[in-house]
Tab-separated table of C-alpha atoms in Angstrom:
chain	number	residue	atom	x	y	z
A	1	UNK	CA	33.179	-124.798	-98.842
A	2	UNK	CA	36.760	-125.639	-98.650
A	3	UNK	CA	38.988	-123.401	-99.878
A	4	UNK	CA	41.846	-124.034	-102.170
A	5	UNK	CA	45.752	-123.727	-101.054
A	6	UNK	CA	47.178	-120.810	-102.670
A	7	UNK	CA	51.000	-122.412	-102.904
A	8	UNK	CA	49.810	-125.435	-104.523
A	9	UNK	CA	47.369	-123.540	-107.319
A	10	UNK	CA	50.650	-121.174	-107.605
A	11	UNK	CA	52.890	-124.724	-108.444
A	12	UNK	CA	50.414	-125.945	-110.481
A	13	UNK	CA	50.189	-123.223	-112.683
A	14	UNK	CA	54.067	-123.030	-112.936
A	15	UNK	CA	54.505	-126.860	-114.182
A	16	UNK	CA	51.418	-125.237	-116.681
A	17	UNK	CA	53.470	-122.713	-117.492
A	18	UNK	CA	56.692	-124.817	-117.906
A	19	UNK	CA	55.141	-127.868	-120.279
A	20	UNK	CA	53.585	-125.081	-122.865
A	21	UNK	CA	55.341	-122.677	-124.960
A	22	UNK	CA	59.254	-122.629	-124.358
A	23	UNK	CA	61.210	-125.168	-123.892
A	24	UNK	CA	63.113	-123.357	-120.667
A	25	UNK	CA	62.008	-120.196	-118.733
A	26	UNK	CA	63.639	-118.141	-116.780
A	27	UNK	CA	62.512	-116.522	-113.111
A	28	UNK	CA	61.697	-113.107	-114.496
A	29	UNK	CA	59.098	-114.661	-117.209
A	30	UNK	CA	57.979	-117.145	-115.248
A	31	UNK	CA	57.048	-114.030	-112.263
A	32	UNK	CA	55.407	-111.937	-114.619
A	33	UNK	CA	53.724	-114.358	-116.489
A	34	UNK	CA	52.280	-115.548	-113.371
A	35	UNK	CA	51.603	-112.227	-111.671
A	36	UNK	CA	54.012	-113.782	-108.920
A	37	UNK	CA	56.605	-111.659	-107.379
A	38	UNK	CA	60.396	-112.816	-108.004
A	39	UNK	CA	61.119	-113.803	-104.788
A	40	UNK	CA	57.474	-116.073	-104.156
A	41	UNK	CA	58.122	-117.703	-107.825
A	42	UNK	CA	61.581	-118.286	-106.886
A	43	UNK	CA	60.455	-119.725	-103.599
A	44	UNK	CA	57.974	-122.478	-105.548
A	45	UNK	CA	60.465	-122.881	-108.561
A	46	UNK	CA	63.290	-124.015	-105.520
A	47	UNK	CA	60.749	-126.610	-103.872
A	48	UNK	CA	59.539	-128.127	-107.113
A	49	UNK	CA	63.755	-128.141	-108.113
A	50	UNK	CA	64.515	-130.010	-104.422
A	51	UNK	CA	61.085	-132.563	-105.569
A	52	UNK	CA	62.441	-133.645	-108.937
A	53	UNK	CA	59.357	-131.777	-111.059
A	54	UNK	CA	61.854	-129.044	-112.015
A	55	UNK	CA	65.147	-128.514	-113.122
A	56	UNK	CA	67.226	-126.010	-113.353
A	57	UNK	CA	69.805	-125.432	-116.640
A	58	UNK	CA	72.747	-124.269	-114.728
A	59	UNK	CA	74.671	-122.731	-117.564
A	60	UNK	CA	71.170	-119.953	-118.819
A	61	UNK	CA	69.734	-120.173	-115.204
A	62	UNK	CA	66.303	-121.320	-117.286
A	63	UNK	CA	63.891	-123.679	-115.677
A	64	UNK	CA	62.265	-126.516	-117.234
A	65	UNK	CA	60.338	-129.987	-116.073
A	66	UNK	CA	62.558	-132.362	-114.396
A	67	UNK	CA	62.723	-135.908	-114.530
A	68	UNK	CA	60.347	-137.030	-111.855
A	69	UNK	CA	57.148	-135.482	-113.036
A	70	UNK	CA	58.016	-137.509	-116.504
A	71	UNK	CA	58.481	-140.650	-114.464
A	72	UNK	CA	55.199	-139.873	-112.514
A	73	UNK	CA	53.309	-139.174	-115.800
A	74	UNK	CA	54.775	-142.493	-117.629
A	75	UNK	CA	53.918	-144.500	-114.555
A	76	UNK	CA	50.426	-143.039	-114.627
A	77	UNK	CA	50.107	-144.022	-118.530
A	78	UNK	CA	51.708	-147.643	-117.950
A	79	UNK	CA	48.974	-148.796	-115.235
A	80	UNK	CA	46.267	-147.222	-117.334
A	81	UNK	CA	47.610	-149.012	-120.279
A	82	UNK	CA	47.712	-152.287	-118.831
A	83	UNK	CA	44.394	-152.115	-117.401
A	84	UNK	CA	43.060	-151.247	-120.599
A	85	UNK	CA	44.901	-153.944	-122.323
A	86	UNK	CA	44.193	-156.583	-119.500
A	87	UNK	CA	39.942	-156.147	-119.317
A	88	UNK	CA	39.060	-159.011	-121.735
A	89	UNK	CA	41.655	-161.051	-121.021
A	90	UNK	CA	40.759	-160.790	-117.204
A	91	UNK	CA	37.202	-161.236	-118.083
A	92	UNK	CA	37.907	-164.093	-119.790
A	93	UNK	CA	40.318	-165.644	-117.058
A	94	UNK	CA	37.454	-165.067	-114.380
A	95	UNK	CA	34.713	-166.719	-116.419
A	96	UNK	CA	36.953	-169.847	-117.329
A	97	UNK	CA	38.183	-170.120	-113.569
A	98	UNK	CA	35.107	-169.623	-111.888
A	99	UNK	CA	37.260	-167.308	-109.422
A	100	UNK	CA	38.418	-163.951	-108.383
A	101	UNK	CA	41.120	-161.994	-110.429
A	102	UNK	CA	43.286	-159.832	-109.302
A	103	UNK	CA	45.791	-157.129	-111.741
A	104	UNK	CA	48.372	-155.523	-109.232
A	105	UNK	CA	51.869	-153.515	-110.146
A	106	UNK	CA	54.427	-152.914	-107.377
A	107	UNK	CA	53.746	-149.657	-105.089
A	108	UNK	CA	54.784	-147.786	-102.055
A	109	UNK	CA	56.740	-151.852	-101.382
A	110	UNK	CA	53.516	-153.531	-101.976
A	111	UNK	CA	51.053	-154.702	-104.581
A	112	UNK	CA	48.692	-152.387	-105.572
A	113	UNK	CA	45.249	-153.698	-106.896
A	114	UNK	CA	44.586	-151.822	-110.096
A	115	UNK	CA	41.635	-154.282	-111.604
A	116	UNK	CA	39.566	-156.793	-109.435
A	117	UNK	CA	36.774	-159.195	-111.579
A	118	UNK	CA	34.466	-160.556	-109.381
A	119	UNK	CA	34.099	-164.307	-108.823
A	120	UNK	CA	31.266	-164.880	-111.752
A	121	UNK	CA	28.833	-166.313	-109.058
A	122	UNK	CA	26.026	-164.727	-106.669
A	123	UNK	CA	27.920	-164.642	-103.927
A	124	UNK	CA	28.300	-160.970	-102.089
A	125	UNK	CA	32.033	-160.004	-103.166
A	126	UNK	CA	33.782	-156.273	-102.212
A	127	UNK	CA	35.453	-154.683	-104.949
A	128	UNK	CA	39.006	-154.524	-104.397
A	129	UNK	CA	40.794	-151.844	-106.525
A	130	UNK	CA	43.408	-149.751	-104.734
A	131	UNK	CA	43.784	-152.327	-101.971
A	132	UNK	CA	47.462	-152.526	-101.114
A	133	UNK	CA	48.503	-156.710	-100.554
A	134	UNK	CA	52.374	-157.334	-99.341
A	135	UNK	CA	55.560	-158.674	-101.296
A	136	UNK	CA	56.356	-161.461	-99.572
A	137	UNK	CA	53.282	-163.485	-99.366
A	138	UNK	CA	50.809	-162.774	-102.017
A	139	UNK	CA	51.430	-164.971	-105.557
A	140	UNK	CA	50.862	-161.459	-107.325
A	141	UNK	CA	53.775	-159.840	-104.610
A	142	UNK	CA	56.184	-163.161	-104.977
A	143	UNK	CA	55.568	-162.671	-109.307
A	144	UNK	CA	56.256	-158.802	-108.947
A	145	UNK	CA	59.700	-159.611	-106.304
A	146	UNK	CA	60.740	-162.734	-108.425
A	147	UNK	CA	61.068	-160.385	-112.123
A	148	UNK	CA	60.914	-157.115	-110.762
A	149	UNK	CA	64.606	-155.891	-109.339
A	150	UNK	CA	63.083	-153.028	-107.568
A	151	UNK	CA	60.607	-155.134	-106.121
A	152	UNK	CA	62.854	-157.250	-104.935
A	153	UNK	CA	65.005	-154.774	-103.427
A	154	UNK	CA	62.091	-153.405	-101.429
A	155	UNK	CA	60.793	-157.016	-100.317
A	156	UNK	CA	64.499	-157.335	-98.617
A	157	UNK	CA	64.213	-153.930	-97.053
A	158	UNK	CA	60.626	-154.666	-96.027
A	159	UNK	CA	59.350	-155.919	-92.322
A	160	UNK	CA	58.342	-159.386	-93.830
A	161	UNK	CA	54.995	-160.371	-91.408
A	162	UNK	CA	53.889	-163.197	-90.347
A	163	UNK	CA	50.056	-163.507	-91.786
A	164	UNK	CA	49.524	-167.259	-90.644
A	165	UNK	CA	51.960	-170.102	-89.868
A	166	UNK	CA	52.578	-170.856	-93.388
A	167	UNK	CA	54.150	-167.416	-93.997
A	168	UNK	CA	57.587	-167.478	-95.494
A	169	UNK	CA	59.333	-164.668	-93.523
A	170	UNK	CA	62.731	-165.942	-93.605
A	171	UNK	CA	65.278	-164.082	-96.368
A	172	UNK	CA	66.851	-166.986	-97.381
A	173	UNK	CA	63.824	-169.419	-97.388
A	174	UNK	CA	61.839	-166.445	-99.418
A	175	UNK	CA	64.532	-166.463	-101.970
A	176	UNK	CA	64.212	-170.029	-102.976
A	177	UNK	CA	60.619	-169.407	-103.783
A	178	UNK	CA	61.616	-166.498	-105.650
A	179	UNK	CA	63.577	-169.057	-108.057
A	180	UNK	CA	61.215	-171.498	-107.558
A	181	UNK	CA	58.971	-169.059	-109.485
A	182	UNK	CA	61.187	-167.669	-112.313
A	183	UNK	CA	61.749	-171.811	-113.153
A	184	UNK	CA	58.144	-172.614	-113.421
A	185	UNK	CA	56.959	-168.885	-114.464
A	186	UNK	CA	54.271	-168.507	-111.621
A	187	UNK	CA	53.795	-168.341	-108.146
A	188	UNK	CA	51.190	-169.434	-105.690
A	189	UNK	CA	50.085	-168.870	-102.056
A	190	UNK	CA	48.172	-170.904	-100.050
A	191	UNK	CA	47.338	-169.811	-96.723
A	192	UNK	CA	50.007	-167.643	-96.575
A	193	UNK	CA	48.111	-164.393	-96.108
A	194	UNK	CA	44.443	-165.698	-95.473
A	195	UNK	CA	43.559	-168.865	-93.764
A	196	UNK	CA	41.690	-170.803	-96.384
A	197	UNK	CA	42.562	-169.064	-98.916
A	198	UNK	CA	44.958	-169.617	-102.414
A	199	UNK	CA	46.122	-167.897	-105.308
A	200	UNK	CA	48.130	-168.334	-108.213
A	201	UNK	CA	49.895	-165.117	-110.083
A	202	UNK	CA	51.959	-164.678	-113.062
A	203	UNK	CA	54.317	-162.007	-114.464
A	204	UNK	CA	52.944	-159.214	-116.820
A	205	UNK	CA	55.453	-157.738	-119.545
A	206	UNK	CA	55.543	-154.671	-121.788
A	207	UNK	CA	57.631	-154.352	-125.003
A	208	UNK	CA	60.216	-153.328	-123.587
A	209	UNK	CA	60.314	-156.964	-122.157
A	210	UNK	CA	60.312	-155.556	-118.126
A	211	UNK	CA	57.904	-156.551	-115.923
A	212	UNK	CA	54.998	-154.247	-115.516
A	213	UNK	CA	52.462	-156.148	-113.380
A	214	UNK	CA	51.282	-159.303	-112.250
A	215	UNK	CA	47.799	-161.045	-112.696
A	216	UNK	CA	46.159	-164.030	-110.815
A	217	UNK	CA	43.531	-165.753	-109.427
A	218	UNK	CA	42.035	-165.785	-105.733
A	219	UNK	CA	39.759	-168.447	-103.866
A	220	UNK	CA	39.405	-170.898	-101.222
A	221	UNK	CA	41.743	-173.685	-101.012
A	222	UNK	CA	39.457	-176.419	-101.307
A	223	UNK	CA	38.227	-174.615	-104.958
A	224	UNK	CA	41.728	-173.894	-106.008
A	225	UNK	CA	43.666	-177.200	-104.792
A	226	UNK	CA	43.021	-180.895	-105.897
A	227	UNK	CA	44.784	-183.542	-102.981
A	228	UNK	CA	46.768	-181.155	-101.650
A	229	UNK	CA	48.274	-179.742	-105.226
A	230	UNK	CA	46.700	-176.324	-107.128
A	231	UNK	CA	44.688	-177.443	-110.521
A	232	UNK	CA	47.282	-177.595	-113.363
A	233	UNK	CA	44.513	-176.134	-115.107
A	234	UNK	CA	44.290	-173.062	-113.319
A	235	UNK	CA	48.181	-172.873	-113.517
A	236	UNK	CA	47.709	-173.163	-117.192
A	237	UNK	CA	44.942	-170.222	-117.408
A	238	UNK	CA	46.391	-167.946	-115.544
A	239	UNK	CA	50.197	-168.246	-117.050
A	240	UNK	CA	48.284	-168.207	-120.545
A	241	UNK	CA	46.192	-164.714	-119.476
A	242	UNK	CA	49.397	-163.352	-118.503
A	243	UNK	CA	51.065	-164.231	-121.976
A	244	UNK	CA	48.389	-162.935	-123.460
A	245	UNK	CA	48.392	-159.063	-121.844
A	246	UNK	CA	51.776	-159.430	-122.117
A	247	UNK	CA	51.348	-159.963	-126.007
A	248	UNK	CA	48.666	-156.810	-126.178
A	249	UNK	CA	51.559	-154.569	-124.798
A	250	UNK	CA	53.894	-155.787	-127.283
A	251	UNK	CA	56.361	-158.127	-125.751
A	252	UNK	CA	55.782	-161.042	-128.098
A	253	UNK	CA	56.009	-164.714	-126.975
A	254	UNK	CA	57.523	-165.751	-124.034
């Protein structure tokens, strides 16, 4: 049996410690509270401070959580909230389309999959949650770059791969699509990460009006296109799912 990492149960139980009770401790209560020696808490208390999960009130010397474990536990609490709010409508998108859908919010300077529907056929399908797709040549990555300023700002800094010839790699060239998709209020990809394969993505809001995620649809080409052009239809559905989720976390019409 694996055993457990004394330094991290220590931490652990310090945040504990730290969100109950008081709002700020100091090194002495936090030690004997603990059972810790002064100089091992103070040891944990500095690499947790130098992390962002706890801060230090420099006037009392008192500790308390710091801002990054409050941005870790929002972020945690958005995505679980959007999933939650995004399951029917999803359900719904997948049964109208006859295709794959896909819920992703930007992550690590990529597209996280945090909900996958299967195509509503027999066909053998793998479940896709967790997969990581890129920024620059997904629809859901182009949505998230397009309304999302840190995901833009990581799609710049990002090694922008070629996936097949029809990969848009080029800064300048990328941009364009990136307005091309605020004006129309989706974004597609065809063949530019698979060969034979498309998908159209729009943006996800929450009430706060900021972009929180992006959801679309996934299939082959010939399913997905019509004479060389993606079904208005599908266009339609997916831009009216994404209103929809949108509307569930409180943005109101867009």
């Amino acid at each position: 049996m694996a055993r457990n990492i004394q330094s991290v149960e220590r931490a652990a139980a310090m945040l504990r410690l730290l969100a109950g009770g008081e709002r700020r401790l100091g090194l002495s209560d936090i030690a004997s509270s603990l059972g810790l020696a002064k100089g091992t808490a103070h040891g944990i208390l500095r690499t947790l401070q130098q992390e962002g999960f706890v801060e230090q009130d420099e006037p009392s010397g008192r500790y308390q959580l710091g801002a990054e474990l409050l941005r870790l536990g929002t972020t945690y609490l958005d995505v679980h909230e959007l999933r939650a709010r995004a399951l029917v409508w999803t359900d719904d998108l997948a049964r109208s389309s006859g295709e794959s859908v896909h819920l992703g919010v930007l992550h690590q300077q990529g597209v996280l999959i945090v909900h996958h529907v299967f195509r509503p056929d027999d066909s053998r399908q793998v479940l896709e949650i967790g997969a990581m797709q890129p920024l620059h040549s997904t629809a859901l990555g182009k949505v998230l770059s397009a309304y999302d300023p840190v995901a833009h700002s990581e799609v710049v800094e990002a090694d922008r791969k070629a996936f097949t010839d029809r990969t848009v790699c080029d800064m300048d060239d990328f941009e364009q699509l990136l307005d091309l998709t605020r004006a129309r209020g989706y974004a597609a990809d065809v063949e530019e990460t698979w060969e034979g394969v498309a998908s159209i993505a729009a943006p996800i809001h929450d009430r706060r009006r900021m972009p929180v995620g992006a959801v679309g649809v996934t299939g082959a080409v010939e399913r997905l296109a019509r004479d060389g052009e993606l079904r208005p239809e599908l266009i339609a559905a997916v831009r009216d799912c994404a209103r929809a989720v949108s509307r569930d976390l409180g943005a109101g019409r867009f």
